[in-house]
Each structure stands twice: as structure tokens, then as C-alpha cells.
Short mmCIF file of C-alpha atoms and ligand atoms in Angstrom, two decimals:
data_model
loop_
_atom_site.label_atom_id
_atom_site.label_comp_id
_atom_site.label_asym_id
_atom_site.label_seq_id
_atom_site.Cartn_x
_atom_site.Cartn_y
_atom_site.Cartn_z
CA UNK F 1 0.00 0.00 0.00
CA UNK F 2 1.23 3.50 -0.80
CA UNK F 3 2.61 5.27 2.31
CA UNK F 4 0.11 8.16 2.24
CA UNK F 5 -2.78 5.67 2.08
CA UNK F 6 -1.30 3.63 4.91
CA UNK F 7 -1.02 6.79 7.03
CA UNK F 8 -4.78 7.26 6.58
CA UNK F 9 -5.65 3.69 7.53
CA UNK F 10 -6.97 4.21 11.06
CA UNK F 11 -7.88 7.87 10.74
CA UNK F 12 -10.98 8.97 12.64
CA UNK F 13 -13.61 10.72 10.54
CA UNK F 14 -14.28 13.58 12.96
CA UNK F 15 -12.98 17.13 13.37
CA UNK F 16 -9.90 17.01 15.58
CA UNK F 17 -11.32 19.90 17.62
CA UNK F 18 -14.51 17.96 18.48
CA UNK F 19 -12.70 14.83 19.65
CA UNK F 20 -12.33 15.77 23.30
CA UNK F 21 -13.96 14.89 26.58
CA UNK F 22 -14.38 18.58 27.42
CA UNK F 23 -17.06 19.07 24.77
CA UNK F 24 -19.97 20.69 26.61
CA UNK F 25 -23.28 18.86 26.82
CA UNK F 26 -25.74 19.59 24.04
CA UNK F 27 -28.65 21.63 25.42
CA UNK F 28 -32.25 20.42 25.01
CA UNK F 29 -34.21 21.48 21.93
CA UNK F 30 -37.19 23.81 21.89
CA UNK F 31 -40.23 21.93 23.21
CA UNK F 32 -42.86 24.68 23.64
CA UNK F 33 -43.68 28.05 22.12
CA UNK F 34 -41.51 30.91 23.38
CA UNK F 35 -41.28 34.70 23.18
CA UNK F 36 -38.24 36.94 23.08
CA UNK F 37 -36.96 40.30 21.92
CA UNK F 38 -34.20 38.97 19.66
CA UNK F 39 -33.96 35.54 18.05
CA UNK F 40 -30.54 34.54 16.76
CA UNK F 41 -30.43 31.63 14.33
CA UNK F 42 -27.10 29.77 14.15
CA UNK F 43 -24.67 28.63 16.83
CA UNK F 44 -21.41 29.53 15.08
CA UNK F 45 -19.12 32.48 15.71
CA UNK F 46 -21.53 35.00 14.14
CA UNK F 47 -24.54 33.93 16.22
CA UNK F 48 -22.55 33.66 19.45
CA UNK F 49 -20.73 36.99 19.04
CA UNK F 50 -24.05 38.62 18.11
CA UNK F 51 -25.60 37.39 21.36
CA UNK F 52 -22.66 38.68 23.41
CA UNK F 53 -22.50 42.08 21.74
CA UNK F 54 -26.29 42.56 21.90
CA UNK F 55 -26.19 41.79 25.64
CA UNK F 56 -23.24 44.16 26.11
CA UNK F 57 -25.20 46.90 24.40
CA UNK F 58 -28.57 46.14 26.02
CA UNK F 59 -28.07 43.99 29.15
CA UNK F 60 -31.82 43.48 29.69
CA UNK F 61 -32.44 42.21 26.17
CA UNK F 62 -34.32 38.91 26.20
CA UNK F 63 -32.47 36.79 23.66
CA UNK F 64 -32.91 33.25 22.35
CA UNK F 65 -30.29 31.50 20.20
CA UNK F 66 -31.23 28.37 18.26
CA UNK F 67 -28.89 25.93 16.52
CA UNK F 68 -30.10 23.12 14.28
CA UNK F 69 -27.50 20.59 15.52
CA UNK F 70 -25.02 21.71 18.20
CA UNK F 71 -22.96 24.83 18.81
CA UNK F 72 -19.75 24.64 16.77
CA UNK F 73 -21.00 22.03 14.29
CA UNK F 74 -20.83 24.49 11.36
CA UNK F 75 -17.70 26.03 9.84
CA UNK F 76 -16.82 27.69 13.15
CA UNK F 77 -16.04 24.47 15.01
CA UNK F 78 -14.38 22.80 11.99
CA UNK F 79 -12.16 25.51 10.57
CA UNK F 80 -8.37 25.89 10.60
CA UNK F 81 -8.49 28.36 13.49
CA UNK F 82 -6.30 30.96 11.70
CA UNK F 83 -7.45 34.29 13.07
CA UNK F 84 -6.85 37.30 10.84
CA UNK F 85 -7.60 40.95 11.55
CA UNK F 86 -8.70 41.47 7.95
CA UNK F 87 -12.44 42.13 7.58
CA UNK F 88 -12.63 41.93 3.78
CA UNK F 89 -10.39 38.98 2.94
CA UNK F 90 -7.05 40.73 2.57
CA UNK F 91 -5.69 43.97 1.26
CA UNK F 92 -6.17 43.40 -2.48
CA UNK F 93 -9.84 42.44 -2.17
CA UNK F 94 -10.48 45.32 0.25
CA UNK F 95 -8.94 47.93 -2.02
CA UNK F 96 -10.65 46.57 -5.10
CA UNK F 97 -14.12 46.43 -3.61
CA UNK F 98 -14.21 49.25 -1.13
CA UNK F 99 -11.90 51.95 -2.53
CA UNK F 100 -11.88 54.86 -0.14
CA UNK F 101 -12.72 52.66 2.85
CA UNK F 102 -9.57 50.51 2.97
CA UNK F 103 -7.88 52.50 5.75
CA UNK F 104 -11.05 52.61 7.87
CA UNK F 105 -11.65 48.88 7.34
CA UNK F 106 -8.08 48.14 8.37
CA UNK F 107 -8.45 50.23 11.54
CA UNK F 108 -11.81 48.59 12.32
CA UNK F 109 -10.22 45.16 11.77
CA UNK F 110 -7.43 45.93 14.23
CA UNK F 111 -9.97 47.26 16.75
CA UNK F 112 -12.17 44.18 16.25
CA UNK F 113 -9.24 41.85 16.92
CA UNK F 114 -8.23 43.83 20.01
CA UNK F 115 -11.79 43.67 21.39
CA UNK F 116 -12.04 39.98 20.50
CA UNK F 117 -8.92 39.16 22.51
CA UNK F 118 -10.13 41.36 25.39
CA UNK F 119 -13.43 39.48 25.37
CA UNK F 120 -11.60 36.16 25.67
CA UNK F 121 -10.03 37.49 28.88
CA UNK F 122 -13.22 39.12 30.17
CA UNK F 123 -15.32 35.98 29.73
CA UNK F 124 -12.51 33.63 30.75
CA UNK F 125 -12.51 31.77 27.44
CA UNK F 126 -9.58 29.43 26.90
CA UNK F 127 -9.54 29.14 23.12
CA UNK F 128 -5.86 28.08 23.16
CA UNK F 129 -4.95 31.30 21.42
CA UNK F 130 -1.36 31.60 20.19
CA UNK F 131 0.01 34.82 18.73
CA UNK F 132 1.89 33.39 15.77
CA UNK F 133 1.42 36.09 13.17
CA UNK F 134 0.87 34.65 9.69
CA UNK F 135 3.47 33.28 7.29
CA UNK F 136 3.24 32.67 3.53
CA UNK F 137 5.68 30.33 1.85
CA UNK F 138 6.53 30.31 -1.86
CA UNK F 139 6.72 26.93 -3.55
CA UNK F 140 8.79 27.90 -6.60
CA UNK F 141 11.33 30.60 -7.54
CA UNK F 142 8.81 32.71 -9.51
CA UNK F 143 6.37 32.76 -6.59
CA UNK F 144 9.27 33.64 -4.27
CA UNK F 145 9.95 36.69 -6.44
CA UNK F 146 6.30 37.79 -6.24
CA UNK F 147 6.24 37.17 -2.51
CA UNK F 148 9.42 39.20 -2.10
CA UNK F 149 7.76 42.08 -3.99
CA UNK F 150 4.84 41.84 -1.55
CA UNK F 151 7.32 41.97 1.33
CA UNK F 152 8.84 45.18 -0.05
CA UNK F 153 5.41 46.78 -0.53
CA UNK F 154 4.27 45.78 2.94
CA UNK F 155 7.47 47.01 4.53
CA UNK F 156 7.14 50.37 2.75
CA UNK F 157 3.58 50.63 4.08
CA UNK F 158 4.83 50.15 7.63
CA UNK F 159 3.82 46.55 8.33
CA UNK F 160 5.91 44.50 10.75
CA UNK F 161 7.21 41.95 8.23
CA UNK F 162 10.16 39.59 8.06
CA UNK F 163 11.53 38.14 4.81
CA UNK F 164 13.07 34.66 4.72
CA UNK F 165 15.05 33.63 1.66
CA UNK F 166 15.24 29.97 0.63
CA UNK F 167 17.80 28.96 3.27
CA UNK F 168 16.26 31.09 6.01
CA UNK F 169 12.73 29.83 5.50
CA UNK F 170 13.88 26.21 5.69
CA UNK F 171 15.48 27.01 9.05
CA UNK F 172 12.08 28.19 10.28
CA UNK F 173 10.13 25.22 8.93
CA UNK F 174 12.20 22.65 7.13
CA UNK F 175 10.69 21.70 3.80
CA UNK F 176 12.65 21.41 0.57
CA UNK F 177 9.51 22.64 -1.25
CA UNK F 178 9.89 26.15 0.26
CA UNK F 179 11.69 28.85 -1.77
CA UNK F 180 10.97 31.90 0.38
CA UNK F 181 8.77 33.05 3.22
CA UNK F 182 7.04 36.21 4.38
CA UNK F 183 6.12 36.51 8.04
CA UNK F 184 3.56 39.14 9.12
CA UNK F 185 4.51 39.35 12.77
CA UNK F 186 1.63 41.50 14.01
CA UNK F 187 -1.97 40.85 14.78
CA UNK F 188 -2.86 37.41 13.62
CA UNK F 189 -2.83 34.16 15.57
CA UNK F 190 -4.40 30.74 15.88
CA UNK F 191 -7.08 29.31 18.13
CA UNK F 192 -8.75 25.98 18.78
CA UNK F 193 -11.98 26.99 17.00
CA UNK F 194 -14.31 24.56 18.78
CA UNK F 195 -13.04 25.71 22.17
CA UNK F 196 -13.71 29.26 21.06
CA UNK F 197 -17.31 28.29 20.18
CA UNK F 198 -17.83 26.49 23.46
CA UNK F 199 -16.26 29.30 25.51
CA UNK F 200 -18.55 31.77 23.78
CA UNK F 201 -21.51 29.47 24.43
CA UNK F 202 -20.75 29.45 28.18
CA UNK F 203 -20.37 33.24 28.17
CA UNK F 204 -23.65 33.68 26.32
CA UNK F 205 -25.48 31.44 28.81
CA UNK F 206 -23.94 33.36 31.73
CA UNK F 207 -25.27 36.58 30.24
CA UNK F 208 -28.78 35.11 30.44
CA UNK F 209 -29.33 34.13 26.80
CA UNK F 210 -31.47 31.02 26.32
CA UNK F 211 -30.00 28.47 23.90
CA UNK F 212 -31.91 25.66 22.21
CA UNK F 213 -29.76 23.16 20.33
CA UNK F 214 -31.23 20.58 17.94
CA UNK F 215 -33.69 23.29 16.90
CA UNK F 216 -34.07 24.23 13.27
CA UNK F 217 -35.70 27.36 11.92
CA UNK F 218 -38.19 26.23 9.26
CA UNK F 219 -39.97 29.44 8.29
CA UNK F 220 -40.53 33.10 9.17
CA UNK F 221 -43.91 34.89 9.17
CA UNK F 222 -44.49 38.54 9.78
CA UNK F 223 -47.24 39.19 12.32
CA UNK F 224 -47.78 42.94 11.92
CA UNK F 225 -46.96 44.98 15.00
CA UNK F 226 -46.25 41.88 17.04
CA UNK F 227 -43.10 41.13 15.12
CA UNK F 228 -41.94 37.86 13.66
CA UNK F 229 -43.19 34.33 14.11
CA UNK F 230 -40.36 31.84 13.72
CA UNK F 231 -41.56 28.33 13.02
CA UNK F 232 -39.09 25.80 14.33
CA UNK F 233 -39.15 22.08 14.87
CA UNK F 234 -40.39 21.87 18.45
CA UNK F 235 -42.42 25.07 18.55
CA UNK F 236 -42.90 28.67 17.52
CA UNK F 237 -40.75 31.56 18.72
CA UNK F 238 -42.41 34.99 18.68
CA UNK F 239 -39.77 37.72 18.55
CA UNK F 240 -39.39 41.40 17.74
CA UNK F 241 -36.24 40.86 15.71
CA UNK F 242 -34.38 37.99 14.06
CA UNK F 243 -30.72 37.68 13.10
CA UNK F 244 -29.91 34.96 10.57
CA UNK F 245 -26.36 33.79 11.32
CA UNK F 246 -26.68 30.69 9.17
CA UNK F 247 -23.72 31.31 6.81
CA UNK F 248 -23.55 28.61 4.08
CA UNK F 249 -26.79 26.86 5.03
CA UNK F 250 -30.00 27.51 3.12
CA UNK F 251 -31.17 31.01 3.98
CA UNK F 252 -34.90 31.76 4.16
CA UNK F 253 -34.45 35.21 2.64
CA UNK F 254 -34.02 35.00 -1.15
CA UNK F 255 -31.64 37.97 -1.44
CA UNK F 256 -29.35 36.49 1.22
CA UNK F 257 -29.60 32.99 -0.27
CA UNK F 258 -28.48 34.17 -3.71
CA UNK F 259 -25.45 35.99 -2.31
CA UNK F 260 -23.57 32.88 -1.10
CA UNK F 261 -22.67 29.43 -2.37
CA UNK F 262 -21.56 26.52 -0.22
CA UNK F 263 -18.11 25.07 -0.92
CA UNK F 264 -16.49 22.26 1.04
CA UNK F 265 -13.00 22.45 2.44
CA UNK F 266 -11.15 19.49 3.93
CA UNK F 267 -8.47 18.96 6.56
CA UNK F 268 -6.40 16.18 8.08
CA UNK F 269 -4.45 16.19 11.35
CA UNK F 270 -1.42 14.17 12.40
CA UNK F 271 -0.87 12.41 15.68
CA UNK F 272 1.03 14.53 18.23
CA UNK F 273 4.61 14.72 16.93
CA UNK F 274 7.49 13.49 19.08
CA UNK F 275 10.31 15.94 19.97
CA UNK F 276 12.52 14.16 17.37
CA UNK F 277 9.88 14.59 14.67
CA UNK F 278 9.48 18.25 15.56
CA UNK F 279 13.24 18.69 15.40
CA UNK F 280 13.37 17.10 11.94
CA UNK F 281 11.14 19.89 10.58
CA UNK F 282 12.60 22.65 12.82
CA UNK F 283 9.06 24.00 13.29
CA UNK F 284 8.25 25.02 16.82
CA UNK F 285 11.85 25.34 17.89
CA UNK F 286 12.32 28.23 15.43
CA UNK F 287 11.62 31.96 15.78
CA UNK F 288 7.86 31.40 15.95
CA UNK F 289 5.39 28.53 15.90
CA UNK F 290 4.47 29.89 12.47
CA UNK F 291 0.92 29.55 11.15
CA UNK F 292 1.52 28.88 7.48
CA UNK F 293 -0.12 28.96 4.11
CA UNK F 294 1.49 28.50 0.73
CA UNK F 295 1.53 31.32 -1.79
CA UNK F 296 -0.67 29.58 -4.35
CA UNK F 297 -4.17 30.24 -5.60
CA UNK F 298 -5.27 26.79 -4.45
CA UNK F 299 -3.39 27.22 -1.21
CA UNK F 300 -2.85 24.88 1.73
CA UNK F 301 -2.95 26.13 5.30
CA UNK F 302 -1.07 24.31 8.05
CA UNK F 303 -0.31 24.92 11.69
CA UNK F 304 0.71 23.31 14.93
CA UNK F 305 -1.76 22.59 17.69
CA UNK F 306 -0.94 23.05 21.37
CA UNK F 307 -0.02 19.35 21.59
CA UNK F 308 2.16 19.55 18.46
CA UNK F 309 -0.03 17.94 15.87
CA UNK F 310 0.01 19.43 12.40
CA UNK F 311 -3.34 20.25 10.87
CA UNK F 312 -3.17 20.39 7.08
CA UNK F 313 -6.04 21.70 4.95
CA UNK F 314 -7.09 23.46 1.78
CA UNK F 315 -5.41 22.91 -1.58
CA UNK F 316 -8.73 23.43 -3.34
CA UNK F 317 -12.21 23.65 -1.93
CA UNK F 318 -14.97 21.72 -3.66
CA UNK F 319 -18.34 22.95 -4.94
CA UNK F 320 -20.90 20.14 -5.04
CA UNK F 321 -23.83 20.60 -7.34
CA UNK F 322 -26.73 18.90 -5.54
CA UNK F 323 -28.76 19.84 -2.43
CA UNK F 324 -27.34 23.38 -2.43
CA UNK F 325 -24.03 21.63 -1.77
CA UNK F 326 -24.63 21.39 1.98
CA UNK F 327 -25.53 17.71 2.31
CA UNK F 328 -23.68 16.07 5.22
CA UNK F 329 -22.61 13.17 3.02
CA UNK F 330 -20.09 15.50 1.34
CA UNK F 331 -18.18 15.67 4.61
CA UNK F 332 -16.26 12.47 3.95
CA UNK F 333 -14.43 12.75 0.67
CA UNK F 334 -11.79 10.03 0.72
CA UNK F 335 -10.29 11.32 -2.55
CA UNK F 336 -9.65 14.74 -1.00
CA UNK F 337 -8.13 13.20 2.15
CA UNK F 338 -5.81 11.05 0.04
CA UNK F 339 -4.68 14.05 -1.98
CA UNK F 340 -4.09 16.05 1.21
CA UNK F 341 -2.02 13.19 2.70
CA UNK F 342 0.08 12.89 -0.47
CA UNK F 343 0.75 16.63 -0.51
CA UNK F 344 1.65 16.57 3.19
CA UNK F 345 4.34 13.93 2.66
CA UNK F 346 5.67 15.77 -0.39
CA UNK F 347 6.16 18.79 1.88
CA UNK F 348 7.54 16.88 4.88
CA UNK F 349 9.12 13.59 3.70
CA UNK F 350 11.02 13.50 7.03
CA UNK F 351 7.68 12.66 8.67
CA UNK F 352 7.07 9.54 6.58
CA UNK F 353 6.42 7.47 9.72
CA UNK F 354 3.66 9.81 10.96
CA UNK F 355 0.01 8.71 10.89
CA UNK F 356 -3.06 10.89 10.52
CA UNK F 357 -5.37 10.81 13.51
CA UNK F 358 -8.34 12.83 12.13
CA UNK F 359 -9.96 13.81 8.83
CA UNK F 360 -12.93 16.11 8.34
CA UNK F 361 -14.63 18.64 6.11
CA UNK F 362 -16.65 21.80 6.62
CA UNK F 363 -18.72 24.23 4.60
CA UNK F 364 -17.45 27.64 3.59
CA UNK F 365 -19.99 30.28 2.52
CA UNK F 366 -18.43 32.00 -0.45
CA UNK F 367 -19.88 35.33 -1.51
CA UNK F 368 -19.13 37.15 -4.77
CA UNK F 369 -17.37 39.87 -2.74
CA UNK F 370 -15.37 37.27 -0.76
CA UNK F 371 -16.28 38.81 2.58
CA UNK F 372 -19.33 39.23 4.80
CA UNK F 373 -22.64 40.14 3.16
CA UNK F 374 -24.89 41.95 5.63
CA UNK F 375 -28.49 42.84 4.96
CA UNK F 376 -31.82 43.72 6.54
CA UNK F 377 -35.46 43.31 5.53
CA UNK F 378 -38.99 43.13 7.00
CA UNK F 379 -38.85 46.82 8.01
CA UNK F 380 -35.68 46.37 10.05
CA UNK F 381 -36.87 43.25 11.88
CA UNK F 382 -34.86 40.54 10.09
CA UNK F 383 -31.12 40.90 9.41
CA UNK F 384 -28.34 38.61 8.23
CA UNK F 385 -24.55 38.49 8.23
CA UNK F 386 -23.19 35.64 6.11
CA UNK F 387 -20.58 34.77 3.46
CA UNK F 388 -17.12 35.36 4.97
CA UNK F 389 -15.59 33.00 2.41
CA UNK F 390 -12.40 31.46 3.89
CA UNK F 391 -11.61 34.17 6.41
CA UNK F 392 -14.28 34.39 9.07
CA UNK F 393 -12.76 33.56 12.44
CA UNK F 394 -11.97 37.19 13.26
CA UNK F 395 -14.32 38.86 10.76
CA UNK F 396 -17.43 37.06 12.08
CA UNK F 397 -17.29 39.12 15.28
CA UNK F 398 -17.52 42.25 13.12
CA UNK F 399 -20.22 40.69 10.93
CA UNK F 400 -22.19 40.00 14.10
CA UNK F 401 -21.75 43.61 15.15
CA UNK F 402 -23.15 44.82 11.82
CA UNK F 403 -26.05 42.36 12.13
CA UNK F 404 -27.18 43.58 15.53
CA UNK F 405 -26.64 47.24 14.63
CA UNK F 406 -28.91 46.75 11.60
CA UNK F 407 -31.54 45.54 14.09
CA UNK F 408 -31.19 48.69 16.17
CA UNK F 409 -28.73 47.67 18.88
CA UNK F 410 -26.78 50.95 19.30
CA UNK F 411 -26.28 51.58 15.58
CA UNK F 412 -23.09 53.44 14.68
CA UNK F 413 -21.81 55.17 11.56
CA UNK F 414 -20.39 51.88 10.24
CA UNK F 415 -23.90 51.30 8.86
CA UNK F 416 -23.27 54.15 6.41
CA UNK F 417 -20.13 52.54 5.00
CA UNK F 418 -20.18 51.03 1.48
CA UNK F 419 -18.98 47.86 3.22
CA UNK F 420 -22.50 47.62 4.66
CA UNK F 421 -24.67 49.42 2.12
CA UNK F 422 -23.23 48.11 -1.17
CA UNK F 423 -25.32 45.21 -2.47
CA UNK F 424 -23.44 41.98 -3.17
CA UNK F 425 -23.74 40.56 -6.68
CA UNK F 426 -25.87 37.43 -6.68
CA UNK F 427 -24.27 34.19 -7.87
CA UNK F 428 -25.40 32.94 -11.29
CA UNK F 429 -28.16 30.30 -11.19
CA UNK F 430 -27.23 26.63 -11.59
CA UNK F 431 -25.78 24.99 -13.59
CA UNK F 432 -23.88 28.15 -14.68
CA UNK F 433 -22.54 28.77 -11.20
CA UNK F 434 -21.17 25.25 -10.86
CA UNK F 435 -19.64 25.41 -14.35
CA UNK F 436 -18.09 28.82 -13.62
CA UNK F 437 -16.55 27.58 -10.36
CA UNK F 438 -15.10 24.49 -12.11
CA UNK F 439 -13.67 26.56 -14.97
CA UNK F 440 -12.14 29.05 -12.56
CA UNK F 441 -10.59 26.35 -10.38
CA UNK F 442 -9.02 24.76 -13.45
CA UNK F 443 -7.59 28.14 -14.48
CA UNK F 444 -6.26 28.75 -10.96
CA UNK F 445 -4.53 25.35 -10.87
CA UNK F 446 -2.94 26.12 -14.26
CA UNK F 447 -1.74 29.50 -12.98
CA UNK F 448 -0.19 27.80 -9.91
CA UNK F 449 1.72 25.41 -12.18
CA UNK F 450 2.80 28.37 -14.25
CA UNK F 451 4.53 30.43 -11.53
CA UNK F 452 1.35 32.43 -10.89
CA UNK F 453 0.89 33.65 -14.50
CA UNK F 454 -2.82 34.22 -15.09
CA UNK F 455 -4.54 33.08 -18.26
CA UNK F 456 -7.28 34.86 -20.22
CA UNK F 457 -10.20 33.56 -18.13
CA UNK F 458 -8.61 34.75 -14.87
CA UNK F 459 -7.71 38.10 -16.41
CA UNK F 460 -11.34 38.51 -17.44
CA UNK F 461 -12.52 37.60 -13.92
CA UNK F 462 -9.94 39.99 -12.45
CA UNK F 463 -11.58 42.78 -14.45
CA UNK F 464 -14.87 41.87 -12.74
CA UNK F 465 -13.13 41.43 -9.38
CA UNK F 466 -13.99 37.74 -9.27
CA UNK F 467 -10.67 36.01 -9.99
CA UNK F 468 -10.12 34.84 -6.47
CA UNK F 469 -10.18 31.71 -4.36
CA UNK F 470 -11.19 30.72 -0.82
C1 FAD W 501 -12.73 23.71 6.66
C2 FAD W 501 -12.78 25.19 6.92
C3 FAD W 501 -11.62 25.87 7.29
C4 FAD W 501 -11.67 27.23 7.56
N1 FAD W 501 -10.55 27.83 8.04
C5 FAD W 501 -10.60 29.12 8.40
C6 FAD W 501 -9.48 29.73 9.02
O1 FAD W 501 -8.48 29.08 9.31
N2 FAD W 501 -9.56 31.05 9.31
C7 FAD W 501 -10.68 31.79 9.05
O2 FAD W 501 -10.68 33.00 9.34
N3 FAD W 501 -11.78 31.23 8.53
C8 FAD W 501 -11.77 29.92 8.22
N4 FAD W 501 -12.90 29.33 7.71
C9 FAD W 501 -14.13 30.13 7.59
C10 FAD W 501 -14.78 30.32 8.96
O3 FAD W 501 -14.80 29.09 9.65
C11 FAD W 501 -16.22 30.84 8.81
O4 FAD W 501 -16.20 32.01 8.04
C12 FAD W 501 -16.90 31.17 10.13
O5 FAD W 501 -16.76 30.11 11.03
C13 FAD W 501 -18.36 31.51 9.89
O6 FAD W 501 -19.05 31.50 11.12
P1 FAD W 501 -20.64 31.53 11.13
O7 FAD W 501 -21.07 31.52 12.52
O8 FAD W 501 -21.09 32.67 10.29
O9 FAD W 501 -21.06 30.21 10.36
P2 FAD W 501 -21.16 28.70 10.89
O10 FAD W 501 -20.09 28.37 11.83
O11 FAD W 501 -21.29 27.84 9.67
O12 FAD W 501 -22.50 28.70 11.70
C14 FAD W 501 -23.78 28.69 11.10
C15 FAD W 501 -24.65 27.84 12.00
O13 FAD W 501 -26.01 28.02 11.64
C16 FAD W 501 -26.67 26.79 11.85
N5 FAD W 501 -27.91 26.82 11.06
C17 FAD W 501 -27.99 26.92 9.71
N6 FAD W 501 -29.28 26.95 9.33
C18 FAD W 501 -30.03 26.84 10.45
C19 FAD W 501 -31.43 26.81 10.69
N7 FAD W 501 -32.32 26.89 9.69
N8 FAD W 501 -31.85 26.70 11.97
C20 FAD W 501 -30.97 26.62 12.99
N9 FAD W 501 -29.63 26.65 12.82
C21 FAD W 501 -29.17 26.76 11.56
C22 FAD W 501 -25.66 25.76 11.36
O14 FAD W 501 -25.91 24.47 11.86
C23 FAD W 501 -24.35 26.35 11.86
O15 FAD W 501 -23.96 25.83 13.11
C24 FAD W 501 -12.89 27.96 7.42
C25 FAD W 501 -14.05 27.27 7.06
C26 FAD W 501 -14.01 25.91 6.82
C27 FAD W 501 -15.27 25.19 6.46
#
């Protein structure tokens, strides 16, 4: 049997982050009709941060949060845990989409991250946060040149950046596939994302919010002055306002639904590495416990956990055509796991004796603007904040803030920003959307093989601001 297949032999099909005895008990579902001031739908980062921030702004607010399965079962509890200050998926996307607001968005992103970390302390949340910064590695000489140019630009703009040439980067993390590295030392870090969800859940409960897990929103009816009637399995919730924090899952509001598509992203995790294995890749004993991604369109992201496992994900997310692409059966894609394992060993052949302990997938909500899409309807009673694409761990706290401000919880002038008011382009209907995604992925893979040189299709998409990846 091929070594990468053997390494996947006894791998558990479960997110690494969920496989712990500390997972909090799942709370009982809704069993009777209820009333509240604010109903939050979705127990991921957006829903949980929305509950906290609404309570901070209006301590007496009577809030219910419902989650169709359990808190942290969506992207939030399955993601890579890379936490970036960027609110609009990086500098290039921000400047392209929100010219004139880039500086403000950057400042708001820094403030959001600062407040997020303060909240972890205030609510005593141990999300296993590590301040690693973020590091990109180039996988060929041409990409190293482009990455070096980015380093020079970033340095000139005042960012705290460190450049590693081929030899230097391999001293940080030893892979013969690396040709250069750029370390952004400030701001960013990594967390255990499920622990972040569960810590937020405990904080939300302590603030007096009622949570019903195993409770799915099935439909919304307007009831005139009385507000909104939310039909759920288990009962009806009458509320003044509703925030839909349902990200990639089917949204009940057409405008919101058309603004995102679900794409699957997959990860594997190794067993905890021994000190000798860690030494063989230098990682962890170097300047930083770098949180890495490669400088490709179809990029991988990889990091160490507190107990020195490597989680390895990305390399191409997958759009499935049927059932809006959210069907649970897509979670286990053996072909993707095998490709990930093969790529892992190509990067770290020194670890050929390492086995993979976990494999899992999760759903990214990709929007045409590649960052959060907020919106409000029903005369200001129903809002949504969805579609962070691949960068939502930090940004979801800000998305939640926009969501509750749109519902009247201490609105600020951020609601006047284009970031909030500009309508997101809807995705094309199927099968055009699926075909477009496939064509674009093929073009992105070709560009990666070609030292980053973009073909005609990507150049055309760039003109429209759509030539991007998760
Ligand atoms: C594999 C993977 C890796 C990622 N890695 C990173 C990363 O390293 N860094 C980063 O910044 N971002 C990353 N992301 C993106 C990030 O995880 C998301 O942007 C973020 O978690 C979105 O949070 P959310 O609360 O909006 O959505 P979710 O966490 O998806 O939460 C939505 C919740 O709503 C619930 N729900 C849906 N419909 C209903 C309904 N009708 N009734 C009741 N409940 C409902 C769902 O069950 C779900 O729990 C990754 C995503 C994936 C999938």
C-alpha cells in the first residue's frame, strides 16, 4: 500500500477539535412556544458573538439562540483556526471592492481583533490562542519573487514583516519545497476553534441568553406589529427581531440565499509529533510557531496545535452541485483526504512514519465579494450576516456587530459605510454557477503550475473582481 494511504488507515472521521472529553453537553431542543426580543439563528461564531454584543449593548435584552445541531457544528467548530484581523479577505480584495474605505476597514479590523482578545479574557474563554502572526511560503522561484515584492510593498507601508530567503525559510520550517517566506509578525494568531465556540456558548449562557440546540428554523412569518413568528421544529418563537447567522446553510431570505454558495474544504491532522519529529522539521523550535499557508491560488494552510499535531487543509475547496451543496454526506471525501495526505508527505518527507489521527470537512460560505454580506429586511426586523468565504474567524465578530446594529442595537456610523450598504452581486443560477466555479478552479490550478501567470479567463474575472479563491 502507498505510504500516504497507509497513514490514513486508522484515521478517525471527525474534526480534531470535536474529539475531546471537554465538549460541553448539548442543550435540550425547543419543546414549547416561546417569546423573546431577539432571536438569533445559528450557533457559530456569528450567532454567538451577536448574542454577546447585543447583551453588552442592552443587558436586559431577552435573547434566544437556536442551533439546528449543536454549537460549533458548522464552519466555526471545523475551521483551521487561523485568526486574521482582515475584515474583507485581505488587502487586495479590500482595495478593489471598497476603494476609499480601505484605511477605515483596516483600523476597524485591528480594533475588532483587540476587542475579541479582550473578550476572551473578560469571559474567561480558553480558546488556546497563540500569537503566531501569519506566514506565507513560496513553492517555486517565480512565486518567491512575487512574494518578495509583496514583502517590499508591505514594509514600505509600515507593516511589521520579516523576509526569509530559501535557506532562512527552511530554518524556520524545514521543507525542501519552500523557496521563500514572508512573516507578518503583528496581529494574527491561531485558536482551537471549537473551544472558542464552546467558551462563547458558556459566556452567552452566563449573560442570560437562552439556547436551544437541535432546533431548526423552518420558516418566518411577519405578524404585523407583534413582530416575527419563527416556526421551528419543536415550537414557535415569537420575537421582535431575528438575526440569521446561518452562513452557508439555506437562507430563508431570497436575497441572502443568492449571495452565497456553499463550498467544502477538507483537513487532516497528524498524531502529536514526538520531539525528534518536531526537530526534523525545525518548526516550533524556530523563531515562531508559524501559522503557514502556501503562496498559491489553491493554497494549503497548516499549523501546529498546542499538543504539536500538524493540521493540514485546503489545496482546493470543492463545490458540489446537488442539495445546495450542503448535504452532510459530502463531509467524507476520501479522494480529498488522500490528496491532502500525499501533498503533506511531499512537503515533509522527514515525517514519513507519521500517521493521521483525524480527517474532516466543513462548509465555507463563499460570496461574490469574498467577505461578509450583511443585509436587513422586513422593516428592520430581520437581518443577516453571512458569506465570509475562507476568512471568518476574526471577521465574524464584526459581521455579528453589523447584524445587531442593523436591528437597532446601538447603531453606529459603520452602517453608512459602502462595506455595509453596497449590495453583493448574486451568484449565477445553476448549472452556470457550478460550471463557472469548475472553470475558474481549473484556471487557478494552471496558474499555480505556471509560476502564478494568469490566463485569459482569470484576467477577465480579475476585471470583474472575481478572480479569487477561498
Ligand atoms: C474547513 C474550513 C476551514 C476554515 N478555516 C478558516 C481559518 O483558518 N480562518 C478563518 O478565518 N476562517 C476559516 N474558515 C471560515 C470560517 O470558519 C467561517 O467564516 C466562520 O466560522 C463563519 O461563522 P458563522 O457563525 O457565520 O457560520 P457557521 O459556523 O457555519 O454557523 C452557522 C450555523 O447556523 C446553523 N444553522 C444553519 N441553518 C439553520 C437553521 N435553519 N436553523 C438553525 N440553525 C441553523 C448551522 O448548523 C451552523 O452551526 C474555514 C471554514 C471551513 C469550512
